[in-house]
Amino acid sequence: MDVVLLLKALVLGVVEGLTEFLPISSTGHLIIAGQLLGFNDEKGKVFEIAIQTGAMLAIVWEYRARFARALTGLRSDPVARRFVLNLAIAFVPAAVLGLAFGSFIKAHLFHAVPVALAFIIGAIIILWVERRPRRANIDHVDDMTWKDALKVGIAQALALIPGTSRSGATIIGGMLFGLTRRAATEFSFFLAVPTLVAAGAYDLFKHRDLLSSADVPLFAVGLVAAFISAFVCVRWLIRYIATHDFTVFAWYRIAFGVIVLATAATGLVTWAA
């Protein structure tokens, strides 16, 4: 395996892990990073989706006791059943719309300039939600009803537009629908598990003809890098939101988007059309 290619996989894995659970769009960062590294062909796009599984496993490990209680309590614990049902309900909107419009979105929106515009629009929404008066009445994930889960699931579906941010859509959407900052963040973490597993499995199966056994080291490096960096990021984020809001991420999104648009407009970087 080409050492340079493995280094690219390492960089993209770290980018995935550090951005997957922050409201700054991992897909958007991977599209930009993949183009800058020259790893944005069809196999590169499959790689970017597959390594999300590494980030997802970081959530499973960090909340392993929570998931174990849910699974073992399905028969006897109504709280566990509601938790699993809520995840299933919240998963459906993005799954249905992704199957219906996924190919169109990849063909027309998986490019630097649309991503940059989505970064900026998403930032404006974050600033608006953070500054508007609101009263949170759902303090814990276990207090959510199926209607709350459905609302967050619909918000997650907006993240099919690259640059929007899956975590950003679910966290900010959850806060808008009455969840506390911590409850919205943790539900976003939990919802990532079925969402990222389904996306990765579907894309790997759909593009299996592009892959071979020689690609195993490449994907392994990306998965491990994504797992480690996501694990560190998740622990940091939980501590961060205890005393901070998401405004700083909004301003980061604006700066990032403006830089991409400026380099495109001036020709400093020739982004793919």
Short mmCIF file of C-alpha atoms in Angstrom, two decimals:
data_model
loop_
_atom_site.label_atom_id
_atom_site.label_comp_id
_atom_site.label_asym_id
_atom_site.label_seq_id
_atom_site.Cartn_x
_atom_site.Cartn_y
_atom_site.Cartn_z
CA MET A 1 0.00 0.00 0.00
CA ASP A 2 1.26 3.47 -0.94
CA VAL A 3 2.53 5.27 2.19
CA VAL A 4 1.29 8.62 0.87
CA LEU A 5 -2.18 7.15 0.43
CA LEU A 6 -2.11 5.83 4.00
CA LEU A 7 -1.14 9.29 5.25
CA LYS A 8 -4.10 10.75 3.37
CA ALA A 9 -6.33 8.16 5.03
CA LEU A 10 -4.92 9.13 8.41
CA VAL A 11 -5.57 12.84 7.83
CA LEU A 12 -9.12 12.22 6.60
CA GLY A 13 -9.80 9.91 9.55
CA VAL A 14 -8.73 12.59 12.00
CA VAL A 15 -10.82 15.19 10.17
CA GLU A 16 -13.84 12.87 10.32
CA GLY A 17 -13.44 12.14 14.02
CA LEU A 18 -12.93 15.76 15.04
CA THR A 19 -15.87 17.09 13.03
CA GLU A 20 -18.54 14.34 13.12
CA PHE A 21 -20.09 15.33 16.45
CA LEU A 22 -19.45 19.07 16.36
CA PRO A 23 -22.01 21.29 14.56
CA ILE A 24 -19.56 22.07 11.76
CA SER A 25 -20.27 19.31 9.19
CA SER A 26 -17.90 16.37 8.87
CA THR A 27 -19.09 15.73 5.31
CA GLY A 28 -18.32 19.30 4.33
CA HIS A 29 -14.84 19.11 5.82
CA LEU A 30 -14.17 15.75 4.16
CA ILE A 31 -15.25 17.07 0.76
CA ILE A 32 -12.88 20.03 1.10
CA ALA A 33 -10.03 17.98 2.58
CA GLY A 34 -10.50 15.20 0.03
CA GLN A 35 -10.15 17.62 -2.84
CA LEU A 36 -7.11 19.34 -1.35
CA LEU A 37 -5.46 15.94 -0.85
CA GLY A 38 -6.42 14.71 -4.29
CA PHE A 39 -8.49 11.87 -2.83
CA ASN A 40 -11.96 12.73 -4.09
CA ASP A 41 -12.64 10.09 -6.73
CA GLU A 42 -15.44 7.54 -6.39
CA LYS A 43 -13.39 5.33 -4.06
CA GLY A 44 -12.52 8.39 -2.00
CA LYS A 45 -16.20 9.23 -1.56
CA VAL A 46 -16.93 5.66 -0.40
CA PHE A 47 -13.97 5.91 1.99
CA GLU A 48 -15.30 9.15 3.50
CA ILE A 49 -18.65 7.55 4.29
CA ALA A 50 -17.16 4.27 5.52
CA ILE A 51 -14.84 5.87 8.08
CA GLN A 52 -17.85 7.45 9.76
CA THR A 53 -18.26 4.01 11.32
CA GLY A 54 -15.08 4.63 13.29
CA ALA A 55 -16.56 7.80 14.77
CA MET A 56 -19.78 5.94 15.53
CA LEU A 57 -17.88 3.26 17.44
CA ALA A 58 -16.45 5.99 19.66
CA ILE A 59 -20.03 6.78 20.75
CA VAL A 60 -20.80 3.10 21.33
CA TRP A 61 -17.72 2.76 23.51
CA GLU A 62 -18.25 6.00 25.46
CA TYR A 63 -21.91 5.14 26.16
CA ARG A 64 -21.53 1.35 26.24
CA ALA A 65 -23.30 1.05 29.60
CA ARG A 66 -26.23 3.13 28.29
CA PHE A 67 -26.61 1.00 25.17
CA ALA A 68 -26.23 -2.22 27.16
CA ARG A 69 -29.05 -1.18 29.52
CA ALA A 70 -31.25 -0.36 26.55
CA LEU A 71 -30.67 -3.70 24.87
CA THR A 72 -30.99 -5.84 27.98
CA GLY A 73 -34.08 -3.95 29.12
CA LEU A 74 -36.08 -4.19 25.90
CA ARG A 75 -38.34 -6.93 27.29
CA SER A 76 -38.99 -5.54 30.74
CA ASP A 77 -38.04 -1.85 30.91
CA PRO A 78 -40.46 0.66 29.31
CA VAL A 79 -37.77 3.38 29.44
CA ALA A 80 -35.40 1.18 27.43
CA ARG A 81 -38.12 0.38 24.90
CA ARG A 82 -38.99 4.07 24.49
CA PHE A 83 -35.31 4.94 24.01
CA VAL A 84 -34.86 2.38 21.22
CA LEU A 85 -38.20 3.30 19.63
CA ASN A 86 -37.28 6.98 19.64
CA LEU A 87 -33.99 6.26 17.89
CA ALA A 88 -35.83 4.19 15.27
CA ILE A 89 -38.40 6.94 14.69
CA ALA A 90 -35.78 9.67 14.45
CA PHE A 91 -33.75 7.58 12.00
CA VAL A 92 -36.58 7.13 9.47
CA PRO A 93 -36.86 10.61 7.84
CA ALA A 94 -33.20 10.83 6.82
CA ALA A 95 -33.19 7.18 5.70
CA VAL A 96 -36.23 7.61 3.46
CA LEU A 97 -35.15 10.92 1.96
CA GLY A 98 -31.57 9.69 1.59
CA LEU A 99 -32.70 6.70 -0.46
CA ALA A 100 -34.96 8.90 -2.56
CA PHE A 101 -32.61 11.81 -3.23
CA GLY A 102 -29.13 10.57 -2.29
CA SER A 103 -27.86 10.15 -5.84
CA PHE A 104 -29.13 13.58 -6.90
CA ILE A 105 -27.56 15.25 -3.86
CA LYS A 106 -24.19 13.58 -4.45
CA ALA A 107 -24.21 14.57 -8.10
CA HIS A 108 -25.08 18.23 -7.57
CA LEU A 109 -24.18 19.28 -4.02
CA PHE A 110 -21.05 17.33 -3.05
CA HIS A 111 -18.78 20.17 -4.17
CA ALA A 112 -16.85 22.88 -2.38
CA VAL A 113 -18.96 25.94 -3.23
CA PRO A 114 -22.39 24.48 -2.28
CA VAL A 115 -20.79 23.16 0.90
CA ALA A 116 -19.43 26.64 1.73
CA LEU A 117 -22.87 28.19 1.22
CA ALA A 118 -24.43 25.56 3.49
CA PHE A 119 -21.76 26.31 6.11
CA ILE A 120 -22.74 29.98 6.18
CA ILE A 121 -26.51 29.40 6.13
CA GLY A 122 -26.19 26.84 8.92
CA ALA A 123 -24.13 29.30 10.95
CA ILE A 124 -26.82 31.96 10.68
CA ILE A 125 -29.40 29.47 11.95
CA ILE A 126 -27.18 28.53 14.91
CA LEU A 127 -26.74 32.20 15.83
CA TRP A 128 -30.49 32.77 15.56
CA VAL A 129 -31.37 29.79 17.77
CA GLU A 130 -28.74 30.66 20.37
CA ARG A 131 -29.93 34.28 20.63
CA ARG A 132 -33.69 33.76 20.63
CA PRO A 133 -35.54 33.33 23.95
CA ARG A 134 -36.48 29.71 24.58
CA ARG A 135 -37.49 27.46 27.45
CA ALA A 136 -36.22 23.92 27.56
CA ASN A 137 -38.73 21.46 29.05
CA ILE A 138 -36.95 18.18 28.21
CA ASP A 139 -33.98 17.71 30.51
CA HIS A 140 -33.03 14.15 29.62
CA VAL A 141 -33.12 11.89 26.59
CA ASP A 142 -35.39 9.49 28.48
CA ASP A 143 -38.00 12.25 28.82
CA MET A 144 -38.49 12.46 25.04
CA THR A 145 -41.71 11.30 23.42
CA TRP A 146 -41.96 9.78 19.96
CA LYS A 147 -43.13 13.17 18.68
CA ASP A 148 -39.97 14.81 20.02
CA ALA A 149 -37.88 12.11 18.33
CA LEU A 150 -39.71 12.58 15.03
CA LYS A 151 -39.05 16.34 15.09
CA VAL A 152 -35.34 15.77 15.65
CA GLY A 153 -35.35 13.15 12.90
CA ILE A 154 -36.86 15.61 10.46
CA ALA A 155 -34.18 18.11 11.45
CA GLN A 156 -31.52 15.47 10.82
CA ALA A 157 -32.87 14.96 7.30
CA LEU A 158 -31.80 18.52 6.47
CA ALA A 159 -28.22 17.35 6.91
CA LEU A 160 -28.48 15.37 3.69
CA ILE A 161 -27.36 18.68 2.20
CA PRO A 162 -23.55 18.54 2.60
CA GLY A 163 -22.20 21.33 4.74
CA THR A 164 -25.33 21.49 6.89
CA SER A 165 -23.96 19.15 9.61
CA ARG A 166 -25.86 16.13 10.90
CA SER A 167 -24.92 16.88 14.48
CA GLY A 168 -25.63 20.57 13.99
CA ALA A 169 -29.09 19.88 12.59
CA THR A 170 -30.02 17.44 15.36
CA ILE A 171 -28.55 19.45 18.24
CA ILE A 172 -29.87 22.84 17.17
CA GLY A 173 -33.15 21.29 16.05
CA GLY A 174 -33.48 19.54 19.41
CA MET A 175 -32.85 22.78 21.28
CA LEU A 176 -35.41 24.54 19.09
CA PHE A 177 -37.96 21.82 19.93
CA GLY A 178 -37.51 22.10 23.71
CA LEU A 179 -34.55 19.89 24.62
CA THR A 180 -31.82 21.18 26.90
CA ARG A 181 -28.41 21.64 25.33
CA ARG A 182 -27.07 18.47 26.93
CA ALA A 183 -30.15 16.36 26.08
CA ALA A 184 -30.05 17.53 22.45
CA THR A 185 -26.33 16.80 22.22
CA GLU A 186 -26.60 13.32 23.73
CA PHE A 187 -29.57 12.38 21.55
CA SER A 188 -27.54 13.54 18.55
CA PHE A 189 -24.76 11.19 19.69
CA PHE A 190 -27.14 8.25 20.08
CA LEU A 191 -28.90 8.90 16.78
CA ALA A 192 -25.53 8.83 15.04
CA VAL A 193 -25.25 5.08 15.68
CA PRO A 194 -28.08 3.79 13.42
CA THR A 195 -27.61 6.66 10.97
CA LEU A 196 -23.88 6.18 10.36
CA VAL A 197 -24.09 2.38 10.39
CA ALA A 198 -26.84 2.42 7.77
CA ALA A 199 -25.09 5.03 5.60
CA GLY A 200 -21.76 3.20 5.70
CA ALA A 201 -23.21 -0.26 5.05
CA TYR A 202 -25.41 0.96 2.20
CA ASP A 203 -22.61 2.85 0.47
CA LEU A 204 -20.11 0.00 0.83
CA PHE A 205 -22.62 -2.46 -0.61
CA LYS A 206 -23.63 -0.14 -3.43
CA HIS A 207 -20.02 0.49 -4.47
CA ARG A 208 -18.53 -2.89 -3.56
CA ASP A 209 -17.21 -3.28 -7.11
CA LEU A 210 -14.81 -0.37 -6.50
CA LEU A 211 -13.15 -2.08 -3.54
CA SER A 212 -10.72 -4.95 -3.10
CA SER A 213 -8.78 -6.66 -0.33
CA ALA A 214 -5.88 -4.31 -1.07
CA ASP A 215 -7.97 -1.46 0.33
CA VAL A 216 -8.18 -3.02 3.82
CA PRO A 217 -5.13 -1.14 5.24
CA LEU A 218 -6.45 2.14 3.84
CA PHE A 219 -9.85 1.75 5.46
CA ALA A 220 -8.34 0.39 8.69
CA VAL A 221 -6.15 3.47 9.12
CA GLY A 222 -9.09 5.79 8.47
CA LEU A 223 -11.40 3.92 10.85
CA VAL A 224 -8.89 3.82 13.72
CA ALA A 225 -8.00 7.50 13.26
CA ALA A 226 -11.69 8.45 13.20
CA PHE A 227 -12.39 6.37 16.33
CA ILE A 228 -9.59 7.89 18.41
CA SER A 229 -10.17 11.49 17.37
CA ALA A 230 -13.97 11.18 17.78
CA PHE A 231 -13.58 9.68 21.24
CA VAL A 232 -11.43 12.61 22.35
CA CYS A 233 -13.80 15.11 20.74
CA VAL A 234 -16.97 13.65 22.31
CA ARG A 235 -15.50 13.78 25.81
CA TRP A 236 -14.37 17.35 25.24
CA LEU A 237 -17.75 18.45 23.85
CA ILE A 238 -19.71 17.15 26.83
CA ARG A 239 -17.51 19.21 29.15
CA TYR A 240 -17.64 22.23 26.84
CA ILE A 241 -21.43 22.50 26.61
CA ALA A 242 -21.74 22.54 30.40
CA THR A 243 -20.59 26.17 30.39
CA HIS A 244 -20.67 27.32 26.74
CA ASP A 245 -23.10 27.67 23.84
CA PHE A 246 -22.53 26.90 20.15
CA THR A 247 -21.89 30.45 18.99
CA VAL A 248 -18.17 29.89 18.46
CA PHE A 249 -18.94 27.07 16.00
CA ALA A 250 -21.24 29.37 14.05
CA TRP A 251 -18.48 31.95 13.61
CA TYR A 252 -16.06 29.17 12.62
CA ARG A 253 -18.53 27.99 9.98
CA ILE A 254 -18.85 31.52 8.59
CA ALA A 255 -15.07 31.97 8.44
CA PHE A 256 -14.59 28.57 6.81
CA GLY A 257 -17.32 29.18 4.25
CA VAL A 258 -16.08 32.66 3.37
CA ILE A 259 -12.52 31.36 2.84
CA VAL A 260 -13.74 28.67 0.44
CA LEU A 261 -15.93 31.12 -1.48
CA ALA A 262 -13.12 33.70 -1.62
CA THR A 263 -10.56 31.19 -2.92
CA ALA A 264 -13.10 30.02 -5.52
CA ALA A 265 -13.90 33.57 -6.63
CA THR A 266 -10.25 34.63 -6.90
CA GLY A 267 -9.06 31.40 -8.50
CA LEU A 268 -6.56 30.83 -5.68
CA VAL A 269 -7.92 27.30 -5.43
CA THR A 270 -9.57 25.56 -8.37
CA TRP A 271 -12.41 23.78 -6.64
CA ALA A 272 -14.22 21.06 -8.51
CA ALA A 273 -17.38 22.30 -10.22
#
